[in-house]
PDB file of N, CA and C in Angstrom:
ATOM      1  N   MET A  25      11.235  26.239 -11.046  1.00  0.00           N
ATOM      2  CA  MET A  25      10.245  25.818  -9.901  1.00  0.00           C
ATOM      3  C   MET A  25      10.716  26.247  -8.557  1.00  0.00           C
ATOM      4  N   LEU A  26      12.077  26.118  -8.325  1.00  0.00           N
ATOM      5  CA  LEU A  26      12.557  26.683  -7.032  1.00  0.00           C
ATOM      6  C   LEU A  26      12.320  28.270  -6.788  1.00  0.00           C
ATOM      7  N   ALA A  27      12.099  29.014  -7.881  1.00  0.00           N
ATOM      8  CA  ALA A  27      12.114  30.269  -7.619  1.00  0.00           C
ATOM      9  C   ALA A  27      10.569  30.737  -7.049  1.00  0.00           C
ATOM     10  N   ARG A  28       9.689  29.686  -7.194  1.00  0.00           N
ATOM     11  CA  ARG A  28       8.255  29.860  -6.845  1.00  0.00           C
ATOM     12  C   ARG A  28       8.033  29.429  -5.344  1.00  0.00           C
ATOM     13  N   LEU A  29       9.085  29.020  -4.619  1.00  0.00           N
ATOM     14  CA  LEU A  29       8.880  28.592  -3.173  1.00  0.00           C
ATOM     15  C   LEU A  29       8.588  29.846  -2.315  1.00  0.00           C
ATOM     16  N   ALA A  30       7.753  29.697  -1.692  1.00  0.00           N
ATOM     17  CA  ALA A  30       7.460  30.833  -0.581  1.00  0.00           C
ATOM     18  C   ALA A  30       8.224  30.470   0.659  1.00  0.00           C
ATOM     19  N   LEU A  31       9.225  31.495   0.984  1.00  0.00           N
ATOM     20  CA  LEU A  31      10.067  31.265   2.119  1.00  0.00           C
ATOM     21  C   LEU A  31       9.730  32.296   3.169  1.00  0.00           C
ATOM     22  N   GLU A  32       9.819  32.082   4.318  1.00  0.00           N
ATOM     23  CA  GLU A  32       9.633  32.808   5.505  1.00  0.00           C
ATOM     24  C   GLU A  32      10.707  33.914   5.550  1.00  0.00           C
ATOM     25  N   PRO A  33      10.570  35.127   6.211  1.00  0.00           N
ATOM     26  CA  PRO A  33      11.683  36.036   6.132  1.00  0.00           C
ATOM     27  C   PRO A  33      12.742  35.368   7.019  1.00  0.00           C
ATOM     28  N   GLY A  34      13.994  35.442   6.586  1.00  0.00           N
ATOM     29  CA  GLY A  34      15.140  34.991   7.276  1.00  0.00           C
ATOM     30  C   GLY A  34      15.400  33.531   6.790  1.00  0.00           C
ATOM     31  N   ASP A  35      14.598  32.833   6.104  1.00  0.00           N
ATOM     32  CA  ASP A  35      14.790  31.544   5.638  1.00  0.00           C
ATOM     33  C   ASP A  35      15.810  31.442   4.364  1.00  0.00           C
ATOM     34  N   GLU A  36      15.929  32.563   3.710  1.00  0.00           N
ATOM     35  CA  GLU A  36      16.834  32.648   2.442  1.00  0.00           C
ATOM     36  C   GLU A  36      18.199  32.297   2.852  1.00  0.00           C
ATOM     37  N   ASP A  37      18.774  32.814   3.999  1.00  0.00           N
ATOM     38  CA  ASP A  37      20.135  32.567   4.352  1.00  0.00           C
ATOM     39  C   ASP A  37      20.363  31.114   4.730  1.00  0.00           C
ATOM     40  N   PHE A  38      19.383  30.538   5.395  1.00  0.00           N
ATOM     41  CA  PHE A  38      19.466  29.177   6.004  1.00  0.00           C
ATOM     42  C   PHE A  38      19.621  28.274   4.677  1.00  0.00           C
ATOM     43  N   TYR A  39      18.607  28.468   3.689  1.00  0.00           N
ATOM     44  CA  TYR A  39      18.473  27.577   2.530  1.00  0.00           C
ATOM     45  C   TYR A  39      19.716  27.897   1.756  1.00  0.00           C
ATOM     46  N   ALA A  40      20.092  29.015   1.651  1.00  0.00           N
ATOM     47  CA  ALA A  40      21.332  29.286   0.719  1.00  0.00           C
ATOM     48  C   ALA A  40      22.425  28.747   1.167  1.00  0.00           C
ATOM     49  N   GLU A  41      22.687  28.575   2.514  1.00  0.00           N
ATOM     50  CA  GLU A  41      23.876  27.968   3.116  1.00  0.00           C
ATOM     51  C   GLU A  41      23.797  26.474   2.677  1.00  0.00           C
ATOM     52  N   GLN A  42      22.639  25.732   2.923  1.00  0.00           N
ATOM     53  CA  GLN A  42      22.505  24.427   2.713  1.00  0.00           C
ATOM     54  C   GLN A  42      22.688  24.095   1.139  1.00  0.00           C
ATOM     55  N   LEU A  43      22.204  24.864   0.288  1.00  0.00           N
ATOM     56  CA  LEU A  43      22.304  24.718  -1.054  1.00  0.00           C
ATOM     57  C   LEU A  43      23.797  24.865  -1.457  1.00  0.00           C
ATOM     58  N   SER A  44      24.446  25.870  -1.004  1.00  0.00           N
ATOM     59  CA  SER A  44      25.912  25.913  -1.254  1.00  0.00           C
ATOM     60  C   SER A  44      26.579  24.715  -0.851  1.00  0.00           C
ATOM     61  N   GLY A  45      26.487  24.250   0.413  1.00  0.00           N
ATOM     62  CA  GLY A  45      27.157  22.901   0.819  1.00  0.00           C
ATOM     63  C   GLY A  45      26.745  21.831  -0.248  1.00  0.00           C
ATOM     64  N   ILE A  46      25.563  21.701  -0.650  1.00  0.00           N
ATOM     65  CA  ILE A  46      25.134  20.570  -1.571  1.00  0.00           C
ATOM     66  C   ILE A  46      25.900  20.737  -2.833  1.00  0.00           C
ATOM     67  N   LEU A  47      26.064  22.092  -3.381  1.00  0.00           N
ATOM     68  CA  LEU A  47      26.809  22.301  -4.580  1.00  0.00           C
ATOM     69  C   LEU A  47      28.370  22.108  -4.612  1.00  0.00           C
ATOM     70  N   ALA A  48      28.878  22.288  -3.475  1.00  0.00           N
ATOM     71  CA  ALA A  48      30.210  22.179  -3.201  1.00  0.00           C
ATOM     72  C   ALA A  48      30.583  20.643  -3.114  1.00  0.00           C
ATOM     73  N   HIS A  49      29.507  19.934  -2.370  1.00  0.00           N
ATOM     74  CA  HIS A  49      29.886  18.366  -2.466  1.00  0.00           C
ATOM     75  C   HIS A  49      29.773  17.785  -3.888  1.00  0.00           C
ATOM     76  N   ILE A  50      28.896  18.323  -4.676  1.00  0.00           N
ATOM     77  CA  ILE A  50      28.848  17.902  -6.119  1.00  0.00           C
ATOM     78  C   ILE A  50      30.094  18.164  -6.800  1.00  0.00           C
ATOM     79  N   ASP A  51      30.722  19.430  -6.530  1.00  0.00           N
ATOM     80  CA  ASP A  51      31.835  19.828  -7.183  1.00  0.00           C
ATOM     81  C   ASP A  51      33.037  18.828  -6.670  1.00  0.00           C
ATOM     82  N   ARG A  52      32.980  18.451  -5.566  1.00  0.00           N
ATOM     83  CA  ARG A  52      34.260  17.526  -5.145  1.00  0.00           C
ATOM     84  C   ARG A  52      33.965  15.978  -5.771  1.00  0.00           C
ATOM     85  N   LEU A  53      32.594  15.596  -5.862  1.00  0.00           N
ATOM     86  CA  LEU A  53      32.444  14.448  -6.592  1.00  0.00           C
ATOM     87  C   LEU A  53      32.893  14.250  -8.002  1.00  0.00           C
ATOM     88  N   GLN A  54      32.586  15.555  -8.716  1.00  0.00           N
ATOM     89  CA  GLN A  54      32.870  15.544 -10.060  1.00  0.00           C
ATOM     90  C   GLN A  54      34.438  15.524 -10.404  1.00  0.00           C
ATOM     91  N   GLN A  55      35.124  15.804  -9.401  1.00  0.00           N
ATOM     92  CA  GLN A  55      36.788  15.747  -9.555  1.00  0.00           C
ATOM     93  C   GLN A  55      37.253  14.238  -9.480  1.00  0.00           C
ATOM     94  N   LEU A  56      36.379  13.363  -9.157  1.00  0.00           N
ATOM     95  CA  LEU A  56      36.928  11.961  -8.839  1.00  0.00           C
ATOM     96  C   LEU A  56      36.900  11.416 -10.262  1.00  0.00           C
ATOM     97  N   ASN A  57      37.808  10.452 -10.352  1.00  0.00           N
ATOM     98  CA  ASN A  57      38.071   9.660 -11.758  1.00  0.00           C
ATOM     99  C   ASN A  57      37.048   8.477 -11.717  1.00  0.00           C
ATOM    100  N   THR A  58      36.043   8.341 -12.261  1.00  0.00           N
ATOM    101  CA  THR A  58      35.038   7.228 -12.116  1.00  0.00           C
ATOM    102  C   THR A  58      35.037   6.501 -13.459  1.00  0.00           C
ATOM    103  N   GLU A  59      35.867   6.570 -14.322  1.00  0.00           N
ATOM    104  CA  GLU A  59      35.782   5.785 -15.444  1.00  0.00           C
ATOM    105  C   GLU A  59      35.845   4.318 -15.254  1.00  0.00           C
ATOM    106  N   SER A  60      36.647   3.741 -14.184  1.00  0.00           N
ATOM    107  CA  SER A  60      36.711   2.382 -13.993  1.00  0.00           C
ATOM    108  C   SER A  60      35.702   1.697 -13.349  1.00  0.00           C
ATOM    109  N   ILE A  61      34.732   2.610 -12.750  1.00  0.00           N
ATOM    110  CA  ILE A  61      33.462   2.212 -11.868  1.00  0.00           C
ATOM    111  C   ILE A  61      32.341   2.130 -12.770  1.00  0.00           C
ATOM    112  N   PRO A  62      31.689   0.912 -12.769  1.00  0.00           N
ATOM    113  CA  PRO A  62      30.506   0.572 -13.526  1.00  0.00           C
ATOM    114  C   PRO A  62      29.290   1.369 -12.984  1.00  0.00           C
ATOM    115  N   PRO A  63      28.315   1.864 -13.826  1.00  0.00           N
ATOM    116  CA  PRO A  63      27.178   2.581 -13.310  1.00  0.00           C
ATOM    117  C   PRO A  63      26.386   1.586 -12.365  1.00  0.00           C
ATOM    118  N   THR A  64      25.719   1.986 -11.367  1.00  0.00           N
ATOM    119  CA  THR A  64      25.078   1.424 -10.533  1.00  0.00           C
ATOM    120  C   THR A  64      23.799   2.043 -10.061  1.00  0.00           C
ATOM    121  N   ALA A  65      22.681   1.337  -9.754  1.00  0.00           N
ATOM    122  CA  ALA A  65      21.557   1.946  -9.214  1.00  0.00           C
ATOM    123  C   ALA A  65      21.322   1.787  -7.879  1.00  0.00           C
ATOM    124  N   GLN A  66      22.121   0.856  -7.313  1.00  0.00           N
ATOM    125  CA  GLN A  66      22.036   0.494  -5.839  1.00  0.00           C
ATOM    126  C   GLN A  66      23.264   0.743  -5.091  1.00  0.00           C
ATOM    127  N   VAL A  67      23.616   1.252  -4.020  1.00  0.00           N
ATOM    128  CA  VAL A  67      24.667   1.391  -3.327  1.00  0.00           C
ATOM    129  C   VAL A  67      25.256   0.157  -2.753  1.00  0.00           C
ATOM    130  N   VAL A  68      24.304  -0.667  -2.163  1.00  0.00           N
ATOM    131  CA  VAL A  68      24.611  -1.894  -1.642  1.00  0.00           C
ATOM    132  C   VAL A  68      23.967  -2.926  -2.572  1.00  0.00           C
ATOM    133  N   GLU A  69      24.566  -4.154  -2.624  1.00  0.00           N
ATOM    134  CA  GLU A  69      24.077  -5.207  -3.420  1.00  0.00           C
ATOM    135  C   GLU A  69      22.692  -5.770  -2.836  1.00  0.00           C
ATOM    136  N   VAL A  70      21.702  -5.616  -3.824  1.00  0.00           N
ATOM    137  CA  VAL A  70      20.313  -6.166  -3.549  1.00  0.00           C
ATOM    138  C   VAL A  70      20.403  -7.763  -3.610  1.00  0.00           C
ATOM    139  N   ALA A  71      19.928  -8.474  -2.609  1.00  0.00           N
ATOM    140  CA  ALA A  71      19.638  -9.904  -2.452  1.00  0.00           C
ATOM    141  C   ALA A  71      18.204 -10.285  -2.376  1.00  0.00           C
ATOM    142  N   ASN A  72      17.853 -11.326  -2.839  1.00  0.00           N
ATOM    143  CA  ASN A  72      16.560 -11.782  -2.960  1.00  0.00           C
ATOM    144  C   ASN A  72      16.172 -12.453  -1.507  1.00  0.00           C
ATOM    145  N   THR A  73      15.443 -11.862  -0.732  1.00  0.00           N
ATOM    146  CA  THR A  73      15.350 -12.420   0.793  1.00  0.00           C
ATOM    147  C   THR A  73      14.063 -13.138   0.695  1.00  0.00           C
ATOM    148  N   LEU A  74      13.337 -13.558  -0.394  1.00  0.00           N
ATOM    149  CA  LEU A  74      12.071 -14.392  -0.319  1.00  0.00           C
ATOM    150  C   LEU A  74      12.511 -15.830  -0.293  1.00  0.00           C
ATOM    151  N   ARG A  75      11.669 -16.491   0.359  1.00  0.00           N
ATOM    152  CA  ARG A  75      12.003 -18.043   0.380  1.00  0.00           C
ATOM    153  C   ARG A  75      11.476 -18.588  -0.877  1.00  0.00           C
ATOM    154  N   GLU A  76      11.967 -19.837  -1.217  1.00  0.00           N
ATOM    155  CA  GLU A  76      11.537 -20.540  -2.445  1.00  0.00           C
ATOM    156  C   GLU A  76      10.054 -20.919  -2.324  1.00  0.00           C
ATOM    157  N   ASP A  77       9.515 -20.899  -3.454  1.00  0.00           N
ATOM    158  CA  ASP A  77       7.998 -21.157  -3.544  1.00  0.00           C
ATOM    159  C   ASP A  77       7.815 -22.544  -3.727  1.00  0.00           C
ATOM    160  N   VAL A  78       7.295 -23.230  -2.541  1.00  0.00           N
ATOM    161  CA  VAL A  78       7.298 -24.556  -2.373  1.00  0.00           C
ATOM    162  C   VAL A  78       5.902 -24.972  -2.415  1.00  0.00           C
ATOM    163  N   PRO A  79       5.239 -25.850  -3.126  1.00  0.00           N
ATOM    164  CA  PRO A  79       3.868 -26.088  -3.069  1.00  0.00           C
ATOM    165  C   PRO A  79       3.511 -26.903  -1.657  1.00  0.00           C
ATOM    166  N   ARG A  80       2.404 -26.428  -1.000  1.00  0.00           N
ATOM    167  CA  ARG A  80       2.162 -26.952   0.159  1.00  0.00           C
ATOM    168  C   ARG A  80       0.558 -27.629   0.026  1.00  0.00           C
ATOM    169  N   PRO A  81       0.089 -28.510   0.926  1.00  0.00           N
ATOM    170  CA  PRO A  81      -1.462 -28.655   0.811  1.00  0.00           C
ATOM    171  C   PRO A  81      -2.183 -27.431   1.337  1.00  0.00           C
ATOM    172  N   CYS A  82      -3.299 -27.448   0.594  1.00  0.00           N
ATOM    173  CA  CYS A  82      -4.287 -26.207   1.003  1.00  0.00           C
ATOM    174  C   CYS A  82      -4.967 -26.575   2.297  1.00  0.00           C
ATOM    175  N   LEU A  83      -5.554 -25.652   2.933  1.00  0.00           N
ATOM    176  CA  LEU A  83      -6.554 -25.872   4.011  1.00  0.00           C
ATOM    177  C   LEU A  83      -7.825 -26.561   3.368  1.00  0.00           C
ATOM    178  N   SER A  84      -8.374 -27.380   4.212  1.00  0.00           N
ATOM    179  CA  SER A  84      -9.712 -27.939   3.818  1.00  0.00           C
ATOM    180  C   SER A  84     -10.808 -26.747   4.036  1.00  0.00           C
ATOM    181  N   GLN A  85     -11.960 -26.956   3.556  1.00  0.00           N
ATOM    182  CA  GLN A  85     -12.955 -25.845   3.671  1.00  0.00           C
ATOM    183  C   GLN A  85     -13.354 -25.765   5.373  1.00  0.00           C
ATOM    184  N   GLU A  86     -13.371 -26.818   5.970  1.00  0.00           N
ATOM    185  CA  GLU A  86     -13.602 -26.920   7.350  1.00  0.00           C
ATOM    186  C   GLU A  86     -12.615 -26.135   8.001  1.00  0.00           C
ATOM    187  N   GLU A  87     -11.261 -26.260   7.812  1.00  0.00           N
ATOM    188  CA  GLU A  87     -10.163 -25.707   8.426  1.00  0.00           C
ATOM    189  C   GLU A  87     -10.160 -24.173   8.200  1.00  0.00           C
ATOM    190  N   ALA A  88     -10.424 -23.876   6.850  1.00  0.00           N
ATOM    191  CA  ALA A  88     -10.629 -22.471   6.551  1.00  0.00           C
ATOM    192  C   ALA A  88     -11.648 -21.663   7.244  1.00  0.00           C
ATOM    193  N   LEU A  89     -12.770 -22.350   7.575  1.00  0.00           N
ATOM    194  CA  LEU A  89     -13.903 -21.840   8.288  1.00  0.00           C
ATOM    195  C   LEU A  89     -13.968 -21.885   9.669  1.00  0.00           C
ATOM    196  N   ALA A  90     -12.888 -22.643  10.291  1.00  0.00           N
ATOM    197  CA  ALA A  90     -12.875 -22.885  11.670  1.00  0.00           C
ATOM    198  C   ALA A  90     -12.895 -21.504  12.480  1.00  0.00           C
ATOM    199  N   ASN A  91     -12.219 -20.504  12.246  1.00  0.00           N
ATOM    200  CA  ASN A  91     -12.200 -19.423  12.795  1.00  0.00           C
ATOM    201  C   ASN A  91     -13.160 -18.228  12.554  1.00  0.00           C
ATOM    202  N   ALA A  92     -13.972 -18.512  11.426  1.00  0.00           N
ATOM    203  CA  ALA A  92     -14.870 -17.590  10.909  1.00  0.00           C
ATOM    204  C   ALA A  92     -15.924 -17.368  11.930  1.00  0.00           C
ATOM    205  N   PRO A  93     -16.546 -16.076  12.060  1.00  0.00           N
ATOM    206  CA  PRO A  93     -17.691 -15.678  13.182  1.00  0.00           C
ATOM    207  C   PRO A  93     -18.849 -16.675  12.801  1.00  0.00           C
ATOM    208  N   ALA A  94     -19.222 -16.674  11.439  1.00  0.00           N
ATOM    209  CA  ALA A  94     -20.242 -17.508  10.905  1.00  0.00           C
ATOM    210  C   ALA A  94     -19.932 -18.014   9.515  1.00  0.00           C
ATOM    211  N   ALA A  95     -20.645 -18.869   9.282  1.00  0.00           N
ATOM    212  CA  ALA A  95     -20.469 -19.676   7.899  1.00  0.00           C
ATOM    213  C   ALA A  95     -21.727 -19.856   7.208  1.00  0.00           C
ATOM    214  N   VAL A  96     -21.966 -19.549   5.843  1.00  0.00           N
ATOM    215  CA  VAL A  96     -23.272 -19.784   5.347  1.00  0.00           C
ATOM    216  C   VAL A  96     -22.832 -20.357   3.938  1.00  0.00           C
ATOM    217  N   ASP A  97     -23.568 -21.370   3.789  1.00  0.00           N
ATOM    218  CA  ASP A  97     -23.396 -22.176   2.445  1.00  0.00           C
ATOM    219  C   ASP A  97     -21.927 -22.467   2.123  1.00  0.00           C
ATOM    220  N   GLY A  98     -21.050 -22.795   3.200  1.00  0.00           N
ATOM    221  CA  GLY A  98     -19.584 -23.095   2.961  1.00  0.00           C
ATOM    222  C   GLY A  98     -18.855 -21.799   2.723  1.00  0.00           C
ATOM    223  N   SER A  99     -19.303 -20.708   3.112  1.00  0.00           N
ATOM    224  CA  SER A  99     -18.519 -19.511   2.882  1.00  0.00           C
ATOM    225  C   SER A  99     -18.558 -18.660   4.200  1.00  0.00           C
ATOM    226  N   SER A 100     -17.453 -17.841   4.367  1.00  0.00           N
ATOM    227  CA  SER A 100     -17.383 -17.103   5.720  1.00  0.00           C
ATOM    228  C   SER A 100     -18.335 -15.925   5.346  1.00  0.00           C
ATOM    229  N   ALA A 101     -19.171 -15.596   6.430  1.00  0.00           N
ATOM    230  CA  ALA A 101     -20.214 -14.554   6.381  1.00  0.00           C
ATOM    231  C   ALA A 101     -19.720 -13.388   7.291  1.00  0.00           C
ATOM    232  N   CYS A 102     -20.086 -12.199   7.075  1.00  0.00           N
ATOM    233  CA  CYS A 102     -19.787 -11.010   7.782  1.00  0.00           C
ATOM    234  C   CYS A 102     -20.993 -10.237   8.121  1.00  0.00           C
ATOM    235  N   PRO A 103     -20.758  -9.258   9.120  1.00  0.00           N
ATOM    236  CA  PRO A 103     -22.174  -8.477   9.381  1.00  0.00           C
ATOM    237  C   PRO A 103     -22.803  -7.807   8.157  1.00  0.00           C
ATOM    238  N   PRO A 104     -23.853  -7.529   8.138  1.00  0.00           N
ATOM    239  CA  PRO A 104     -24.387  -6.769   7.045  1.00  0.00           C
ATOM    240  C   PRO A 104     -23.959  -5.359   6.968  1.00  0.00           C
ATOM    241  N   SER A 105     -23.649  -4.799   5.856  1.00  0.00           N
ATOM    242  CA  SER A 105     -23.119  -3.502   5.649  1.00  0.00           C
ATOM    243  C   SER A 105     -24.546  -2.409   5.758  1.00  0.00           C
ATOM    244  N   ARG A 106     -24.255  -1.274   6.398  1.00  0.00           N
ATOM    245  CA  ARG A 106     -25.417  -0.279   6.485  1.00  0.00           C
ATOM    246  C   ARG A 106     -25.383   0.528   5.379  1.00  0.00           C
ATOM    247  N   LYS A 107     -24.521   0.299   4.298  1.00  0.00           N
ATOM    248  CA  LYS A 107     -24.506   1.122   2.990  1.00  0.00           C
ATOM    249  C   LYS A 107     -25.608   0.777   2.213  1.00  0.00           C
ATOM    250  N   ARG A 108     -26.238   1.726   1.668  1.00  0.00           N
ATOM    251  CA  ARG A 108     -27.383   1.531   0.689  1.00  0.00           C
ATOM    252  C   ARG A 108     -26.623   1.165  -0.744  1.00  0.00           C
ATOM    253  N   LEU A 109     -27.364   0.173  -1.365  1.00  0.00           N
ATOM    254  CA  LEU A 109     -26.969  -0.177  -2.591  1.00  0.00           C
ATOM    255  C   LEU A 109     -27.963   0.298  -3.860  1.00  0.00           C
ATOM    256  N   ASP A 110     -27.341   0.551  -4.895  1.00  0.00           N
ATOM    257  CA  ASP A 110     -28.102   0.959  -5.942  1.00  0.00           C
ATOM    258  C   ASP A 110     -28.622  -0.035  -6.715  1.00  0.00           C
ATOM    259  N   ARG A 111     -28.203  -1.406  -6.584  1.00  0.00           N
ATOM    260  CA  ARG A 111     -28.633  -2.587  -7.150  1.00  0.00           C
ATOM    261  C   ARG A 111     -28.372  -3.803  -6.281  1.00  0.00           C
ATOM    262  N   PRO A 112     -29.227  -4.807  -6.497  1.00  0.00           N
ATOM    263  CA  PRO A 112     -28.870  -5.888  -5.573  1.00  0.00           C
ATOM    264  C   PRO A 112     -27.435  -6.399  -5.722  1.00  0.00           C
ATOM    265  N   HIS A 113     -27.012  -6.864  -4.526  1.00  0.00           N
ATOM    266  CA  HIS A 113     -25.715  -7.466  -4.414  1.00  0.00           C
ATOM    267  C   HIS A 113     -25.554  -8.676  -5.315  1.00  0.00           C
ATOM    268  N   ARG A 114     -26.457  -9.674  -5.376  1.00  0.00           N
ATOM    269  CA  ARG A 114     -26.287 -10.924  -6.061  1.00  0.00           C
ATOM    270  C   ARG A 114     -27.643 -10.938  -6.958  1.00  0.00           C
ATOM    271  N   ALA A 115     -27.686 -11.837  -7.842  1.00  0.00           N
ATOM    272  CA  ALA A 115     -28.811 -11.905  -8.843  1.00  0.00           C
ATOM    273  C   ALA A 115     -30.069 -12.260  -8.168  1.00  0.00           C
ATOM    274  N   ASP A 116     -29.825 -13.130  -7.219  1.00  0.00           N
ATOM    275  CA  ASP A 116     -31.082 -13.703  -6.448  1.00  0.00           C
ATOM    276  C   ASP A 116     -31.367 -12.927  -5.244  1.00  0.00           C
ATOM    277  N   CYS A 117     -30.670 -11.673  -4.926  1.00  0.00           N
ATOM    278  CA  CYS A 117     -30.998 -10.964  -3.765  1.00  0.00           C
ATOM    279  C   CYS A 117     -32.261 -10.161  -3.990  1.00  0.00           C
ATOM    280  N   GLN A 118     -33.085 -10.065  -2.742  1.00  0.00           N
ATOM    281  CA  GLN A 118     -34.364  -9.482  -2.963  1.00  0.00           C
ATOM    282  C   GLN A 118     -34.294  -8.169  -2.459  1.00  0.00           C
ATOM    283  N   GLY A 119     -33.115  -7.590  -1.894  1.00  0.00           N
ATOM    284  CA  GLY A 119     -32.956  -6.382  -1.258  1.00  0.00           C
ATOM    285  C   GLY A 119     -33.375  -5.160  -2.066  1.00  0.00           C
ATOM    286  N   GLY A 120     -32.957  -5.191  -3.417  1.00  0.00           N
ATOM    287  CA  GLY A 120     -33.181  -4.137  -4.289  1.00  0.00           C
ATOM    288  C   GLY A 120     -32.464  -2.866  -3.927  1.00  0.00           C
ATOM    289  N   ALA A 121     -32.934  -1.635  -3.849  1.00  0.00           N
ATOM    290  CA  ALA A 121     -32.239  -0.325  -3.564  1.00  0.00           C
ATOM    291  C   ALA A 121     -32.037  -0.322  -2.058  1.00  0.00           C
ATOM    292  N   ARG A 122     -32.586  -1.155  -1.297  1.00  0.00           N
ATOM    293  CA  ARG A 122     -32.431  -1.041   0.160  1.00  0.00           C
ATOM    294  C   ARG A 122     -31.244  -1.710   0.665  1.00  0.00           C
ATOM    295  N   LEU A 123     -31.111  -2.051   1.736  1.00  0.00           N
ATOM    296  CA  LEU A 123     -30.042  -2.918   2.250  1.00  0.00           C
ATOM    297  C   LEU A 123     -29.944  -4.281   1.392  1.00  0.00           C
ATOM    298  N   CYS A 124     -28.860  -4.812   1.220  1.00  0.00           N
ATOM    299  CA  CYS A 124     -28.785  -5.948   0.441  1.00  0.00           C
ATOM    300  C   CYS A 124     -29.665  -7.103   1.045  1.00  0.00           C
ATOM    301  N   GLY A 125     -30.472  -7.793   0.495  1.00  0.00           N
ATOM    302  CA  GLY A 125     -31.239  -9.017   1.039  1.00  0.00           C
ATOM    303  C   GLY A 125     -30.411 -10.089   1.270  1.00  0.00           C
ATOM    304  N   CYS A 126     -29.155 -10.143   0.828  1.00  0.00           N
ATOM    305  CA  CYS A 126     -28.243 -11.386   1.114  1.00  0.00           C
ATOM    306  C   CYS A 126     -27.919 -11.392   2.664  1.00  0.00           C
ATOM    307  N   ALA A 127     -28.007 -10.415   3.194  1.00  0.00           N
ATOM    308  CA  ALA A 127     -27.668 -10.362   4.683  1.00  0.00           C
ATOM    309  C   ALA A 127     -28.796 -11.131   5.446  1.00  0.00           C
ATOM    310  N   ARG A 128     -29.921 -11.323   4.988  1.00  0.00           N
ATOM    311  CA  ARG A 128     -30.999 -12.019   5.632  1.00  0.00           C
ATOM    312  C   ARG A 128     -30.534 -13.449   6.092  1.00  0.00           C
ATOM    313  N   SER A 129     -29.715 -14.023   5.356  1.00  0.00           N
ATOM    314  CA  SER A 129     -29.192 -15.403   5.798  1.00  0.00           C
ATOM    315  C   SER A 129     -28.358 -15.546   6.808  1.00  0.00           C
ATOM    316  N   LEU A 130     -27.769 -14.237   7.232  1.00  0.00           N
ATOM    317  CA  LEU A 130     -26.890 -14.295   8.471  1.00  0.00           C
ATOM    318  C   LEU A 130     -27.446 -14.456   9.837  1.00  0.00           C
ATOM    319  N   PRO A 131     -26.652 -14.945  10.743  1.00  0.00           N
ATOM    320  CA  PRO A 131     -27.115 -15.132  12.102  1.00  0.00           C
ATOM    321  C   PRO A 131     -27.933 -13.989  12.562  1.00  0.00           C
ATOM    322  N   ARG A 132     -28.901 -14.130  13.380  1.00  0.00           N
ATOM    323  CA  ARG A 132     -29.674 -12.973  13.989  1.00  0.00           C
ATOM    324  C   ARG A 132     -28.806 -12.144  15.003  1.00  0.00           C
ATOM    325  N   SER A 133     -27.819 -12.710  15.446  1.00  0.00           N
ATOM    326  CA  SER A 133     -26.825 -12.027  16.514  1.00  0.00           C
ATOM    327  C   SER A 133     -26.178 -10.765  15.789  1.00  0.00           C
ATOM    328  N   TRP A 134     -26.087 -10.701  14.521  1.00  0.00           N
ATOM    329  CA  TRP A 134     -25.561  -9.501  13.801  1.00  0.00           C
ATOM    330  C   TRP A 134     -26.675  -8.483  13.843  1.00  0.00           C
TER     331      TRP A 134
END
């Protein structure tokens, strides 16, 4: 695969020098006695930095919707999409292939 790299004129010397340095470093590493060193996937020890999962009370529906721009039937509402739908968004939606009719229940300010 390396033979297929397209190099600009003059880049060959630059990359040849870098590759020679890498190979020389590998040769030096292979001279070390590593039999007493266990194999490892990490250079530094990995520690779990996550907190314990402690159950806490959930937000009430009123608290969850307190900062929502609008709420419809106990759910957060968002502006209607301008995307055309191939089928209704919900089973009771009257929008058909046009804009989803579910958006009709949203506030007129949108």
